[in-house]
Short mmCIF file of C-alpha atoms in Angstrom, two decimals:
data_model
loop_
_atom_site.label_atom_id
_atom_site.label_comp_id
_atom_site.label_asym_id
_atom_site.label_seq_id
_atom_site.Cartn_x
_atom_site.Cartn_y
_atom_site.Cartn_z
CA MET A 1 11.04 -75.68 -93.32
CA THR A 2 9.93 -76.22 -96.94
CA PHE A 3 12.21 -74.63 -99.60
CA LYS A 4 10.02 -72.21 -101.50
CA ILE A 5 10.70 -70.44 -104.77
CA GLY A 6 9.47 -66.85 -105.15
CA LEU A 7 8.82 -64.88 -108.30
CA ALA A 8 9.00 -61.06 -108.14
CA LEU A 9 7.11 -59.35 -111.04
CA GLY A 10 7.92 -55.69 -111.59
CA GLY A 11 5.92 -52.80 -113.09
CA GLY A 12 6.17 -51.61 -116.65
CA ALA A 13 2.58 -51.24 -117.98
CA ALA A 14 2.04 -53.12 -121.27
CA ARG A 15 5.56 -54.39 -121.25
CA GLY A 16 4.56 -56.41 -118.14
CA LEU A 17 2.71 -58.82 -120.43
CA ALA A 18 6.22 -60.45 -120.79
CA HIS A 19 5.60 -61.80 -117.28
CA LEU A 20 3.24 -64.38 -118.91
CA GLY A 21 6.08 -65.61 -121.02
CA VAL A 22 8.38 -65.77 -118.04
CA ILE A 23 5.92 -67.94 -116.10
CA LYS A 24 5.26 -70.18 -119.17
CA ALA A 25 9.01 -70.88 -119.54
CA LEU A 26 9.59 -71.55 -115.84
CA VAL A 27 6.62 -73.99 -115.79
CA GLU A 28 7.83 -75.77 -118.84
CA GLU A 29 11.35 -75.99 -117.43
CA GLY A 30 10.08 -77.56 -114.30
CA ILE A 31 10.74 -74.63 -111.99
CA PRO A 32 7.95 -74.51 -109.36
CA ILE A 33 6.51 -71.18 -108.27
CA ASP A 34 5.41 -71.17 -104.65
CA ILE A 35 5.13 -67.45 -103.99
CA ILE A 36 4.49 -64.54 -106.35
CA SER A 37 4.94 -60.87 -105.46
CA GLY A 38 3.78 -58.24 -107.94
CA THR A 39 3.55 -54.57 -108.36
CA SER A 40 1.56 -52.63 -111.01
CA ILE A 41 1.14 -54.85 -114.11
CA GLY A 42 3.05 -57.46 -112.20
CA SER A 43 0.20 -57.66 -109.67
CA ILE A 44 -2.31 -58.34 -112.47
CA VAL A 45 -0.32 -61.31 -113.79
CA ALA A 46 0.40 -62.51 -110.27
CA ALA A 47 -3.32 -62.50 -109.38
CA ILE A 48 -4.53 -64.24 -112.54
CA TYR A 49 -1.91 -66.94 -112.33
CA GLY A 50 -1.97 -67.18 -108.48
CA ALA A 51 -5.74 -67.80 -108.44
CA ASN A 52 -5.54 -70.43 -111.19
CA PRO A 53 -2.03 -71.83 -111.77
CA ASN A 54 -2.57 -72.72 -115.43
CA ILE A 55 -0.46 -70.33 -117.50
CA TYR A 56 -1.94 -71.42 -120.81
CA GLU A 57 -5.46 -70.48 -119.62
CA ALA A 58 -4.06 -67.17 -118.26
CA ILE A 59 -2.47 -66.30 -121.61
CA ASP A 60 -5.58 -67.24 -123.56
CA ARG A 61 -7.80 -65.26 -121.16
CA ILE A 62 -5.78 -62.12 -121.46
CA ALA A 63 -5.05 -62.41 -125.23
CA GLU A 64 -8.75 -63.07 -125.96
CA TYR A 65 -9.69 -59.97 -124.01
CA ILE A 66 -7.07 -57.68 -125.61
CA HIS A 67 -8.18 -58.81 -129.10
CA SER A 68 -11.96 -58.40 -128.35
CA PRO A 69 -14.28 -55.48 -128.85
CA LEU A 70 -14.64 -55.43 -125.00
CA PHE A 71 -11.16 -54.01 -124.66
CA ASP A 72 -11.67 -50.42 -124.05
CA ARG A 73 -8.54 -48.87 -125.65
CA ALA A 74 -9.89 -45.35 -126.16
CA ARG A 75 -8.04 -43.64 -123.32
CA LEU A 76 -4.86 -45.76 -123.56
CA ASP A 77 -4.67 -45.12 -127.37
CA LEU A 78 -5.03 -41.42 -126.66
CA ILE A 79 -2.04 -41.62 -124.32
CA LYS A 80 -0.09 -43.66 -126.85
CA GLU A 81 -0.74 -41.39 -129.83
CA SER A 82 -0.23 -38.19 -127.97
CA SER A 83 3.33 -39.04 -126.94
CA LEU A 84 6.33 -37.90 -128.96
CA GLU A 85 8.64 -39.59 -126.52
CA PRO A 86 7.25 -43.13 -126.27
CA GLN A 87 9.98 -44.80 -124.23
CA SER A 88 9.04 -43.21 -120.89
CA TYR A 89 6.06 -42.62 -118.72
CA PHE A 90 7.67 -39.35 -117.74
CA GLY A 91 8.14 -38.49 -121.36
CA THR A 92 4.42 -38.96 -121.92
CA LEU A 93 3.61 -36.86 -118.96
CA LYS A 94 5.91 -34.15 -120.16
CA LYS A 95 4.12 -34.10 -123.52
CA TYR A 96 0.82 -33.70 -121.74
CA VAL A 97 2.20 -30.81 -119.67
CA LYS A 98 3.52 -29.05 -122.78
CA THR A 99 0.15 -29.31 -124.55
CA GLY A 100 -1.86 -28.36 -121.43
CA LEU A 101 -3.87 -31.56 -121.77
CA PHE A 102 -2.71 -33.06 -118.51
CA PHE A 103 -3.36 -29.93 -116.48
CA ALA A 104 -6.76 -29.44 -118.14
CA VAL A 105 -7.81 -32.91 -117.03
CA SER A 106 -6.03 -33.11 -113.66
CA LEU A 107 -7.43 -29.79 -112.45
CA ARG A 108 -10.87 -31.10 -112.89
CA ARG A 109 -10.47 -34.64 -111.50
CA ASN A 110 -7.87 -36.82 -109.83
CA SER A 111 -6.98 -39.00 -112.84
CA PHE A 112 -6.87 -39.14 -116.64
CA ILE A 113 -8.91 -42.39 -116.67
CA SER A 114 -11.89 -42.79 -114.39
CA GLU A 115 -12.20 -45.48 -111.68
CA GLU A 116 -15.26 -46.89 -113.44
CA THR A 117 -13.31 -47.49 -116.71
CA PHE A 118 -10.35 -48.78 -114.73
CA ARG A 119 -12.43 -51.29 -112.80
CA LYS A 120 -14.53 -52.33 -115.88
CA ASN A 121 -11.43 -53.28 -117.81
CA LEU A 122 -9.72 -55.20 -114.96
CA GLU A 123 -12.95 -57.11 -114.15
CA GLN A 124 -12.79 -58.66 -117.68
CA ILE A 125 -9.55 -60.50 -116.88
CA LEU A 126 -9.18 -60.72 -113.09
CA PRO A 127 -10.56 -63.66 -111.09
CA LYS A 128 -13.28 -63.02 -108.48
CA GLY A 129 -12.49 -63.90 -104.89
CA HIS A 130 -9.98 -63.08 -102.25
CA ILE A 131 -6.14 -63.20 -102.24
CA GLU A 132 -5.98 -65.53 -99.28
CA GLU A 133 -8.03 -68.15 -101.19
CA CYS A 134 -5.46 -68.43 -104.02
CA PRO A 135 -3.54 -71.73 -104.23
CA ILE A 136 -0.23 -69.75 -104.74
CA LYS A 137 0.77 -67.29 -101.96
CA LEU A 138 0.49 -63.72 -103.26
CA GLY A 139 1.83 -60.35 -102.11
CA LEU A 140 0.52 -57.39 -104.07
CA VAL A 141 2.36 -54.13 -103.56
CA SER A 142 0.90 -50.65 -103.55
CA MET A 143 1.93 -47.36 -102.00
CA ASN A 144 -0.02 -45.67 -99.20
CA LEU A 145 -0.40 -42.15 -100.45
CA ASN A 146 -1.28 -40.86 -96.92
CA THR A 147 1.93 -42.20 -95.25
CA ALA A 148 4.26 -42.82 -98.24
CA GLU A 149 4.70 -46.38 -96.95
CA GLU A 150 4.68 -49.70 -98.79
CA GLU A 151 1.42 -51.67 -98.52
CA VAL A 152 1.71 -55.47 -99.12
CA SER A 153 -1.71 -57.13 -99.57
CA THR A 154 -1.83 -60.83 -98.76
CA SER A 155 -5.54 -60.86 -98.18
CA GLY A 156 -8.62 -59.02 -99.27
CA GLU A 157 -10.69 -58.74 -102.50
CA ILE A 158 -8.47 -59.39 -105.50
CA ILE A 159 -9.88 -56.58 -107.74
CA GLU A 160 -9.53 -53.92 -105.06
CA LYS A 161 -5.97 -54.78 -104.18
CA VAL A 162 -4.84 -55.12 -107.80
CA MET A 163 -6.40 -51.75 -108.72
CA ALA A 164 -4.45 -50.16 -105.89
CA SER A 165 -1.22 -51.74 -107.06
CA CYS A 166 -1.84 -50.53 -110.63
CA ALA A 167 -3.06 -47.01 -109.91
CA ILE A 168 -0.42 -44.96 -111.90
CA PRO A 169 -0.52 -41.50 -110.41
CA GLY A 170 -2.32 -39.07 -112.60
CA ILE A 171 -3.42 -41.73 -115.04
CA PHE A 172 -5.57 -43.91 -112.80
CA PRO A 173 -7.28 -42.70 -109.55
CA PRO A 174 -5.97 -43.60 -106.08
CA ILE A 175 -7.89 -46.52 -104.62
CA GLU A 176 -9.39 -46.04 -101.18
CA PHE A 177 -9.63 -48.67 -98.46
CA GLU A 178 -8.86 -48.91 -94.76
CA ASN A 179 -9.21 -45.11 -94.53
CA SER A 180 -6.26 -44.46 -96.79
CA LYS A 181 -5.56 -43.84 -100.48
CA PHE A 182 -3.29 -46.16 -102.46
CA VAL A 183 -1.35 -45.79 -105.73
CA ASP A 184 0.90 -47.83 -108.05
CA GLY A 185 3.33 -49.95 -105.99
CA SER A 186 6.25 -49.44 -108.37
CA TRP A 187 6.64 -45.93 -106.99
CA ILE A 188 7.98 -47.43 -103.72
CA ASN A 189 8.99 -51.01 -104.68
CA PRO A 190 9.50 -51.37 -108.50
CA VAL A 191 10.36 -55.10 -108.40
CA PRO A 192 9.15 -56.48 -105.04
CA VAL A 193 11.85 -59.01 -104.21
CA SER A 194 11.77 -58.13 -100.54
CA THR A 195 8.07 -58.95 -100.53
CA ALA A 196 8.59 -62.48 -101.88
CA ILE A 197 11.39 -63.04 -99.25
CA ASN A 198 9.16 -61.79 -96.43
CA LEU A 199 6.46 -64.15 -97.52
CA GLY A 200 8.91 -67.08 -97.14
CA ALA A 201 10.76 -67.44 -100.39
CA LYS A 202 14.23 -69.09 -100.02
CA PHE A 203 15.07 -68.53 -103.65
CA THR A 204 13.91 -65.44 -105.54
CA ILE A 205 13.67 -64.77 -109.28
CA ALA A 206 13.17 -61.05 -110.13
CA ILE A 207 11.75 -59.84 -113.49
CA ASP A 208 12.31 -56.28 -114.57
CA VAL A 209 10.31 -55.12 -117.62
CA ALA A 210 10.73 -51.35 -117.25
CA PRO A 211 13.21 -49.48 -119.40
CA GLY A 212 16.29 -47.82 -118.09
CA MET A 213 16.89 -44.11 -117.92
CA ASP A 214 17.76 -42.06 -120.97
CA SER A 215 21.44 -41.22 -120.36
CA ARG A 216 21.94 -38.98 -123.41
CA ASP A 217 23.50 -35.64 -122.72
CA LYS A 218 21.07 -32.92 -123.88
CA GLU A 219 19.76 -29.60 -122.83
CA LEU A 220 17.23 -29.81 -120.04
CA ASN A 221 14.70 -27.22 -118.87
CA GLY A 222 13.46 -27.05 -115.34
CA PHE A 223 10.50 -29.40 -115.88
CA ASP A 224 12.81 -31.83 -117.72
CA ILE A 225 15.07 -31.87 -114.64
CA THR A 226 12.22 -32.43 -112.24
CA LEU A 227 11.01 -35.45 -114.24
CA LYS A 228 14.45 -36.84 -114.77
CA ALA A 229 15.16 -36.63 -110.98
CA ALA A 230 11.94 -38.49 -110.20
CA GLU A 231 12.81 -41.13 -112.82
CA GLY A 232 16.27 -41.45 -111.26
CA SER A 233 14.83 -42.05 -107.76
CA ARG A 234 12.70 -44.93 -109.08
CA SER A 235 15.74 -46.30 -110.94
CA ILE A 236 17.74 -46.38 -107.73
CA LEU A 237 14.86 -48.11 -105.91
CA LYS A 238 14.69 -50.72 -108.65
CA SER A 239 18.47 -51.39 -108.33
CA ILE A 240 18.09 -51.88 -104.61
CA SER A 241 15.22 -54.35 -105.13
CA LEU A 242 17.01 -56.30 -107.82
CA SER A 243 20.20 -56.63 -105.81
CA LYS A 244 18.26 -58.72 -103.20
CA ALA A 245 17.22 -61.44 -105.77
CA ASP A 246 19.07 -64.73 -106.37
CA ILE A 247 18.33 -64.24 -110.05
CA ALA A 248 17.57 -60.78 -111.54
CA LEU A 249 16.54 -60.71 -115.22
CA SER A 250 15.53 -57.80 -117.48
CA VAL A 251 13.29 -58.25 -120.52
CA ASP A 252 14.24 -55.97 -123.38
CA LEU A 253 11.06 -54.30 -124.67
CA MET A 254 12.38 -50.77 -125.06
CA ASP A 255 10.74 -50.38 -128.48
CA ILE A 256 7.21 -51.11 -127.17
CA HIS A 257 5.17 -48.18 -125.92
CA TRP A 258 4.12 -48.56 -122.29
CA ALA A 259 0.40 -48.16 -123.28
CA ASP A 260 0.47 -50.55 -126.26
CA PHE A 261 -1.21 -53.68 -125.03
CA THR A 262 -1.80 -54.98 -128.55
CA GLN A 263 1.73 -56.51 -128.82
CA ILE A 264 0.93 -59.26 -126.30
CA GLU A 265 2.38 -61.99 -128.43
CA ARG A 266 5.73 -60.22 -128.85
CA CYS A 267 5.85 -59.45 -125.04
CA ILE A 268 5.20 -63.08 -124.14
CA GLU A 269 7.87 -64.33 -126.61
CA GLU A 270 10.50 -61.98 -125.14
CA GLY A 271 9.60 -63.04 -121.65
CA GLU A 272 9.88 -66.69 -122.52
CA LEU A 273 13.17 -66.10 -124.34
CA THR A 274 14.64 -64.28 -121.37
CA ILE A 275 14.07 -67.36 -119.20
CA ARG A 276 15.25 -69.85 -121.83
CA ASN A 277 18.51 -67.94 -122.31
CA SER A 278 19.21 -68.03 -118.54
CA ILE A 279 17.70 -71.38 -117.58
CA GLU A 280 21.01 -73.14 -116.97
CA VAL A 281 22.20 -70.34 -114.67
CA ILE A 282 18.78 -70.49 -112.86
CA LYS A 283 18.88 -74.25 -112.35
CA LYS A 284 22.51 -74.20 -111.24
CA LYS A 285 21.92 -71.47 -108.61
CA LEU A 286 18.71 -73.12 -107.49
CA PHE A 287 20.52 -76.47 -106.96
CA TRP A 288 23.20 -75.04 -104.88
CA LYS A 289 20.82 -72.80 -102.86
CA LYS A 290 18.80 -75.90 -101.97
CA ILE A 291 21.93 -77.79 -100.94
CA LYS A 292 23.09 -74.81 -98.81
CA SER A 293 19.68 -74.65 -97.13
CA ARG A 294 19.95 -78.27 -95.92
CA LEU A 295 23.42 -77.77 -94.30
CA PRO A 296 23.48 -77.34 -90.54
CA ILE A 297 24.19 -73.76 -89.52
#
């Protein structure tokens, strides 16, 4: 059986642009990528690179779009500027609840940003076609809102399955297909290492771009406690996911707001640096894992 290397790309909104730097460094260091699993922003990068394994074209395509007039930042800028607690999605949500803005919007429709705007933006950067046609095997993770189960898409229309994987609850609308509704995969598998393994990876590299929890001791009200508990659940899920990887790396982008896509150059640099700083460990573990795989059981 062929020894395959899998790359698991986690969620983290704009911070996930660091995944581009991660892939760039791996390619330049001669580490092949046979399988990519992605959730949320990780699924966007996975789909773009998986459909056309040229990381330089992928970076240029995304950077050109972000810096162009076509990039519809209106709603994301509103989210960014409205937040007094920029480190956390839950902090942003709390701000909305305090001001009444979130309830005012969510009581009238199922998301802050419409599906039309969501699709229009992703269509500018995502390749057309189907997942099963991609030269690199892909597994895009979303959560089935009807059953609370993980959905791993290895076939189907790229745009539809990526939208499902990126549909942050309350911010983007659930995506409907196969008689179910699907939302952001990071709610059930924040860094989909298990997906890469199930797709045949014998060596997995996991990339975490989401910040850790705020552990400061401070007075909490009831709503604070609810949000912190939800954030804690996702943190535990992420820890479980990362423990399954041969290499688990975190990219430090705590000072970048989750909706600030304008700092793409900085994100790419940090992603690349994370790999460069760990490349000897990666190569050593990869070497011995390959040796072990050839030994008779």
